[in-house]
Structures are given as C-alpha cells and as structure tokens.
mmCIF file with all atom_site columns, C-alpha atoms in Angstrom:
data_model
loop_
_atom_site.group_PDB
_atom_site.id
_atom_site.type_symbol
_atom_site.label_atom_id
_atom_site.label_alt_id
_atom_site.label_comp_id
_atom_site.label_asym_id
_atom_site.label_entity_id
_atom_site.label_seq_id
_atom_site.pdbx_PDB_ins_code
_atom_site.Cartn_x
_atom_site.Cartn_y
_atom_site.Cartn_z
_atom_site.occupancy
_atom_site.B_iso_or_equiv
_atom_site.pdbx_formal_charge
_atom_site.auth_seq_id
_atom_site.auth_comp_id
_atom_site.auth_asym_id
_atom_site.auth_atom_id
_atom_site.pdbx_PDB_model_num
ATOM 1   C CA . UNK A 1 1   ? 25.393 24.719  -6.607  1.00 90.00 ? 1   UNK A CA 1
ATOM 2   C CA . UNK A 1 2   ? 23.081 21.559  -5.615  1.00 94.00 ? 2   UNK A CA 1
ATOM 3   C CA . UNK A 1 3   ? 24.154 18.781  -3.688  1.00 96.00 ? 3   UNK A CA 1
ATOM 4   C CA . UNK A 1 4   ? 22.117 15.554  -3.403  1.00 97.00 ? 4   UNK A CA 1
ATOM 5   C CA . UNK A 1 5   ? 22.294 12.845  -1.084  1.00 97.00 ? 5   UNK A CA 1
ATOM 6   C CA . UNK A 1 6   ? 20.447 9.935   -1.187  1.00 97.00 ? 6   UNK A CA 1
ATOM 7   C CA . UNK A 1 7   ? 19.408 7.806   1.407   1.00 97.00 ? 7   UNK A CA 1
ATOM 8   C CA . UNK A 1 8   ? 16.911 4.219   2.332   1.00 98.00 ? 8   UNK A CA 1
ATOM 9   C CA . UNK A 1 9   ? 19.298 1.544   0.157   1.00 98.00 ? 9   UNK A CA 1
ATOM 10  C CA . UNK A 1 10  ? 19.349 -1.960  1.436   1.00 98.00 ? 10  UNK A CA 1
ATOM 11  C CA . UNK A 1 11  ? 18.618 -5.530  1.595   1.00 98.00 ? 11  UNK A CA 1
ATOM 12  C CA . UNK A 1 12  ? 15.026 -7.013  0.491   1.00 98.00 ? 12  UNK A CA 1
ATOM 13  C CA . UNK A 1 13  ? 13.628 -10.309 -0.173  1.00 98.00 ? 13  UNK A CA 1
ATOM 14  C CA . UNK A 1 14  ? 12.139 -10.362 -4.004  1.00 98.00 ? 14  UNK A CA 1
ATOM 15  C CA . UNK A 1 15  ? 8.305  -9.249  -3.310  1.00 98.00 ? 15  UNK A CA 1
ATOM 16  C CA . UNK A 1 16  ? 9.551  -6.694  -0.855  1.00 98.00 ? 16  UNK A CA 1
ATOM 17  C CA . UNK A 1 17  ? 9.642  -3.003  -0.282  1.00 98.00 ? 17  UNK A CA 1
ATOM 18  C CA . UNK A 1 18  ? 11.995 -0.115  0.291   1.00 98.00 ? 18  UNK A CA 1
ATOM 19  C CA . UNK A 1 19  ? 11.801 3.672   0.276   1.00 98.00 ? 19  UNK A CA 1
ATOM 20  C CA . UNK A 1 20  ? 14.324 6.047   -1.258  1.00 98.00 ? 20  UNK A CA 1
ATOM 21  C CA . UNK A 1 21  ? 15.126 9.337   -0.424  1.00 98.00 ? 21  UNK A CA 1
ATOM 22  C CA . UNK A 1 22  ? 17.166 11.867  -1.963  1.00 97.00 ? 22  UNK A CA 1
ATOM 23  C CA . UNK A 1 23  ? 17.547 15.252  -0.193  1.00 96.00 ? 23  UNK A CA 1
ATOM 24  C CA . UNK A 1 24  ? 18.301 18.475  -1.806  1.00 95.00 ? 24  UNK A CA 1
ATOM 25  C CA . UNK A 1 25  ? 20.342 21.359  -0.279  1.00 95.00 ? 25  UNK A CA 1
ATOM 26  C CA . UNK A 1 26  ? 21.902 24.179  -2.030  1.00 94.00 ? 26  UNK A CA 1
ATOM 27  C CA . UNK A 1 27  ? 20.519 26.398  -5.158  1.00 90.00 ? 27  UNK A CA 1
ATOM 28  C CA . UNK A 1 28  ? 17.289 24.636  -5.066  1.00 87.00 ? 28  UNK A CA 1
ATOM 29  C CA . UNK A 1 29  ? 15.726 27.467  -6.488  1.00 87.00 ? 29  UNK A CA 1
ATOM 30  C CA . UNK A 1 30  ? 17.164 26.330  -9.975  1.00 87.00 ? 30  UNK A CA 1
ATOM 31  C CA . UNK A 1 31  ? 15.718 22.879  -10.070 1.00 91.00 ? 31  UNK A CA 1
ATOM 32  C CA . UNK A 1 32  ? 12.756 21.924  -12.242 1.00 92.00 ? 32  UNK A CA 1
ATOM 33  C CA . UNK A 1 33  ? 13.315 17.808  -12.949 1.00 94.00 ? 33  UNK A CA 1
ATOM 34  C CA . UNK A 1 34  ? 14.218 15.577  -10.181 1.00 95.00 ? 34  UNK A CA 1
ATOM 35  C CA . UNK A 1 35  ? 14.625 11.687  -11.135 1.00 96.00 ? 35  UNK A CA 1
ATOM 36  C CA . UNK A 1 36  ? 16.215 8.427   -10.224 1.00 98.00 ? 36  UNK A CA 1
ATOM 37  C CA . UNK A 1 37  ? 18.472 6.478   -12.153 1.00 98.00 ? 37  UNK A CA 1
ATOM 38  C CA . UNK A 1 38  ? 20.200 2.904   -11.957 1.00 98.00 ? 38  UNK A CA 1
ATOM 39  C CA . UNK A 1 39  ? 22.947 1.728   -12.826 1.00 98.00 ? 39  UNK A CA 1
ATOM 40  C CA . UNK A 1 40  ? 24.127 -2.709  -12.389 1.00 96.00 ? 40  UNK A CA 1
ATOM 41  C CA . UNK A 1 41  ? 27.082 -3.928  -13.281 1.00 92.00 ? 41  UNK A CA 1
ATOM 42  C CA . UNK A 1 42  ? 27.677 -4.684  -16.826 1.00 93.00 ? 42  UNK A CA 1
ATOM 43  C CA . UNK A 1 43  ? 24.461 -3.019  -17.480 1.00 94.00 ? 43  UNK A CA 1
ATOM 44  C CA . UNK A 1 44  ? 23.521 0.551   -19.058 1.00 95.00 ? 44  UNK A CA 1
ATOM 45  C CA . UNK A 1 45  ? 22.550 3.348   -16.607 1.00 96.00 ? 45  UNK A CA 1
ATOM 46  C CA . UNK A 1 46  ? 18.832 3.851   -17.423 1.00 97.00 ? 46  UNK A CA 1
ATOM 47  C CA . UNK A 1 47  ? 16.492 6.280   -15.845 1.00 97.00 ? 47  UNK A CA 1
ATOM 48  C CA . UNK A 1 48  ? 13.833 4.528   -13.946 1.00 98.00 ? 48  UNK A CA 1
ATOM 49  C CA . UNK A 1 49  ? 11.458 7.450   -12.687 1.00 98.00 ? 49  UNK A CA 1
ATOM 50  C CA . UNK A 1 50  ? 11.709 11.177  -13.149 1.00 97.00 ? 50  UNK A CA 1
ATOM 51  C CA . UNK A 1 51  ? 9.033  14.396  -11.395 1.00 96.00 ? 51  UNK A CA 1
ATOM 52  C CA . UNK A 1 52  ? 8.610  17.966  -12.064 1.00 93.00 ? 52  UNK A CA 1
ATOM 53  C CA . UNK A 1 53  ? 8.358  20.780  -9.594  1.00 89.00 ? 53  UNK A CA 1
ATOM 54  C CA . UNK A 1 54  ? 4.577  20.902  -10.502 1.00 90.00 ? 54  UNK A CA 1
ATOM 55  C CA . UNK A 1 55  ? 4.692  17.422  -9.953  1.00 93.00 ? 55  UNK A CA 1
ATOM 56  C CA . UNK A 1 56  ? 4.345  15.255  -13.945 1.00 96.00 ? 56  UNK A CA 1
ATOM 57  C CA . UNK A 1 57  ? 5.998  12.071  -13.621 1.00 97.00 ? 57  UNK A CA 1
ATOM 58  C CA . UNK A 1 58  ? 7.129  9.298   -15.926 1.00 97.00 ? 58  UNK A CA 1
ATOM 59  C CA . UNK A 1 59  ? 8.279  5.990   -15.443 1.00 98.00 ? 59  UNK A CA 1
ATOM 60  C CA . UNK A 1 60  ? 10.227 3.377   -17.502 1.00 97.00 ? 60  UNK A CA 1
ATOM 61  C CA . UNK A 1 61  ? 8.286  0.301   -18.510 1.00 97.00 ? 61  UNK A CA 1
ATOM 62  C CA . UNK A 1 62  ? 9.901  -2.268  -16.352 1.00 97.00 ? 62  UNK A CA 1
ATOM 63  C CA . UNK A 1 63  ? 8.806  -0.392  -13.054 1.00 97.00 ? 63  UNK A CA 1
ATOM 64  C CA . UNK A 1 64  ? 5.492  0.806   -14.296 1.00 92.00 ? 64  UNK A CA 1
ATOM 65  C CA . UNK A 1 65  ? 2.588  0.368   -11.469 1.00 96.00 ? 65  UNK A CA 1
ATOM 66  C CA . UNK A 1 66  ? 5.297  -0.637  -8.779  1.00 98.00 ? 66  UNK A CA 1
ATOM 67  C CA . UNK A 1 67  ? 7.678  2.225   -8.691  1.00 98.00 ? 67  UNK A CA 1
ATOM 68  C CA . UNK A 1 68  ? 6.092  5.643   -7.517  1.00 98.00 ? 68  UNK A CA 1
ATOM 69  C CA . UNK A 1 69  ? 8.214  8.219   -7.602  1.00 98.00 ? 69  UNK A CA 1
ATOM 70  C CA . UNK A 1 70  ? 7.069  11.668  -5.387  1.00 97.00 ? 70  UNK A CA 1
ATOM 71  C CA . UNK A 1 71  ? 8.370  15.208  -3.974  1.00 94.00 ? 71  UNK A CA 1
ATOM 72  C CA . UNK A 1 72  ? 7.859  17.365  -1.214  1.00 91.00 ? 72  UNK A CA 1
ATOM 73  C CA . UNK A 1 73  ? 9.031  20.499  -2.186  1.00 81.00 ? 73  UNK A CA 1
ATOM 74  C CA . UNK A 1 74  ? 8.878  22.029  1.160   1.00 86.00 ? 74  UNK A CA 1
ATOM 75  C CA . UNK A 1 75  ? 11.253 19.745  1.962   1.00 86.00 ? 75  UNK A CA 1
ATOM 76  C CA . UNK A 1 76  ? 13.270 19.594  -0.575  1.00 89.00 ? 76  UNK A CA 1
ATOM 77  C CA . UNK A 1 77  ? 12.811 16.037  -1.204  1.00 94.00 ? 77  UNK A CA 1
ATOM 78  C CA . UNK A 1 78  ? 12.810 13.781  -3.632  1.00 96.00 ? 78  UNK A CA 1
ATOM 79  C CA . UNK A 1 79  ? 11.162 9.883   -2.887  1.00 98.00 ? 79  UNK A CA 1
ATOM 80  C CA . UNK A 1 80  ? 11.160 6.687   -4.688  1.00 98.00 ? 80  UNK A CA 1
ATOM 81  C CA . UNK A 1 81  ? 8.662  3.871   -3.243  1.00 98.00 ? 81  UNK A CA 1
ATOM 82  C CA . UNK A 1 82  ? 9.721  0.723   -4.722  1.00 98.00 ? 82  UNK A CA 1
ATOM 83  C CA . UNK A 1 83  ? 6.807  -2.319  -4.558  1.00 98.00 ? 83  UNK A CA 1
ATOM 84  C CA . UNK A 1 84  ? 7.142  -5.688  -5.261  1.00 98.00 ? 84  UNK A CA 1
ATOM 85  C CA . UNK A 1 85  ? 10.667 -5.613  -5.800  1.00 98.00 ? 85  UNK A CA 1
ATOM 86  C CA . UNK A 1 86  ? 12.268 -8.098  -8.344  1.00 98.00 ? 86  UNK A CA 1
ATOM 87  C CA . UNK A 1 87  ? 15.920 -9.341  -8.090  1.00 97.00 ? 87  UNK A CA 1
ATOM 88  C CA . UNK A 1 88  ? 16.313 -7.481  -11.659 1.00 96.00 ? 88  UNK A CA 1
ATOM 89  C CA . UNK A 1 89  ? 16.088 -3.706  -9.987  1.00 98.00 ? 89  UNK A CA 1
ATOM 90  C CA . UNK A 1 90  ? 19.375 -4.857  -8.161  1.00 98.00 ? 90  UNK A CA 1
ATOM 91  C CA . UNK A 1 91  ? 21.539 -1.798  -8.566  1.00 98.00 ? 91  UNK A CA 1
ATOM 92  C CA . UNK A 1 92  ? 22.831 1.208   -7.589  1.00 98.00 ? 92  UNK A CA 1
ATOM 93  C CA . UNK A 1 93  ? 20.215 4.204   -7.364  1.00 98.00 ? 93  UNK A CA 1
ATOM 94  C CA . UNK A 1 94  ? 20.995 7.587   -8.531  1.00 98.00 ? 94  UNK A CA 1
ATOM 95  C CA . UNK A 1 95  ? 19.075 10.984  -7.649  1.00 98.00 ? 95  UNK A CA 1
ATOM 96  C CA . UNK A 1 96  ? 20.015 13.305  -10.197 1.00 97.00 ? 96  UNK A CA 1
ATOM 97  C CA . UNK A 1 97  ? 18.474 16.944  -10.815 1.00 96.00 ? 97  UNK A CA 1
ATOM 98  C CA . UNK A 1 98  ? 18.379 19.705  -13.537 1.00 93.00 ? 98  UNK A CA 1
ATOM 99  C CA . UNK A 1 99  ? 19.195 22.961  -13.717 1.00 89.00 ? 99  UNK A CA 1
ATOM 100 C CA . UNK A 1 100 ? 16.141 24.453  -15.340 1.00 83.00 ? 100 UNK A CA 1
ATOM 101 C CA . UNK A 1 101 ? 17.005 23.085  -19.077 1.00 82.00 ? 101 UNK A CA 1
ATOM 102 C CA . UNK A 1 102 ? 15.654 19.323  -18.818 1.00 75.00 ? 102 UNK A CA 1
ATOM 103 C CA . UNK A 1 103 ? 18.839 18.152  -18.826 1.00 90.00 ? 103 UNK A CA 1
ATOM 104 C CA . UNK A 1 104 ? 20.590 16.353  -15.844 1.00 95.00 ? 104 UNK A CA 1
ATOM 105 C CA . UNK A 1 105 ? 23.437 18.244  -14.065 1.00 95.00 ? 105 UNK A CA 1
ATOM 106 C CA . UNK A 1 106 ? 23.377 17.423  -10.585 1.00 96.00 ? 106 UNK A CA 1
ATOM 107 C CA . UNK A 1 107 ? 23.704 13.904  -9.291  1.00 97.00 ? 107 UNK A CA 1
ATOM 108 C CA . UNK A 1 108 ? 24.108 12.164  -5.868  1.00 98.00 ? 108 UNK A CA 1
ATOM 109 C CA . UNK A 1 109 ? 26.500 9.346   -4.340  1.00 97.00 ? 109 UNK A CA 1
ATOM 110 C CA . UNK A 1 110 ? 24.141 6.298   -4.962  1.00 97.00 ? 110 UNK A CA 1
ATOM 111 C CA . UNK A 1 111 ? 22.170 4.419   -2.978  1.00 98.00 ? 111 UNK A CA 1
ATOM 112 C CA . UNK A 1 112 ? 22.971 0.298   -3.220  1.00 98.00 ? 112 UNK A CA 1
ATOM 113 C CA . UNK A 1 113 ? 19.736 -1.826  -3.719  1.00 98.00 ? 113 UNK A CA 1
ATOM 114 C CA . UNK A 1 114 ? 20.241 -5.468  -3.450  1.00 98.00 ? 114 UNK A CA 1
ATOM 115 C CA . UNK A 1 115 ? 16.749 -7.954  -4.286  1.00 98.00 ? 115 UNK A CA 1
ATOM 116 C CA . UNK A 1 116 ? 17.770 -10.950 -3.031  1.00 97.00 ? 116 UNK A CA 1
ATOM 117 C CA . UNK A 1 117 ? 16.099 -14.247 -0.900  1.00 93.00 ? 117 UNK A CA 1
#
C-alpha cells in the first residue's frame, strides 16, 4: 500500500508563487507515474502535470512554461512549482500515483490553492 500526503496549499496574489509537495510512504517500490491533479467546483478534475521515475514529464496546456512539476526519488517526493499563478488554477490539488500500469491508483487528501488579490 501507498499513502500520499500532500502539503504547501495556500493563499497567493494572481502573479504569485507556491510550492507543492506530495510525500510518498509505503510500497514505493511499485510506483512508476507520479502526477498532480485539480479539481474546482463545478469544474472537471483534469490532470495538470504528471513525472516518471526516470523523470519524462508532461504538462496540460493551460500551465505549460509556468507549472514545473519534479521528483526526488531519494526522498520520495513528488513537487509542483507553480509560477505566475492565475486566479483560474484556483482549486484543490491532488497527488496521485500508479502502481506500475500507467494508470492512477493511489491518491492523496488535497491540497487547497486559492489565486486571489
């Protein structure tokens, strides 16, 4: 079993900055994809960043060259650096993990991110 806990939510001013981090304990050995989700009310979750263990990433568009997403696997870490932060990537953040397959099976509590001035 993996458990995930995410951590670095808050309040920012639109332009701002914050730093996600989503910890992994457990059966980390079975892990290959580690990504972030979002989810707003009355919107669609929607995957905003996702990393390999060897370290391929992909982004959706809307966070494209300010979202970098990164992992220390000595750590067991997973990190989202959000730049330039718009009051549209208000939500709640998700760190969710595979289990080898691709596919997500794991996921944390969430991690409220509020853009706001």
């Amino acid at each position: 079993q993996v458990q995930l806990v995410e951590s670095g939510g808050g309040l920012v001013q639109p332009g701002g900055s914050l730093r996600l981090s989503c910890a992994a304990s457990g059966s980390i050995f079975s892990i290959n994809v580690m990504g972030w989700h979002r989810q707003a009310p009355g919107k669609q979750r929607e995957l905003v960043a996702a990393i390999t263990r060897g370290g391929t990433t992909n982004y959706v568009d809307s966070v494209n060259g300010r979202f970098t997403i990164s992992r220390d696997n000595a750590k067991n870490t997973v990190f989202l650096q959000m730049n330039s932060l718009k009051p549209e990537d208000t939500a709640v953040y998700l760190c969710a993990a595979d289990r080898g397959t691709g596919a997500w099976y794991y996921w944390g509590q969430g991690t409220q991110v509020t853009v706001s001035s």
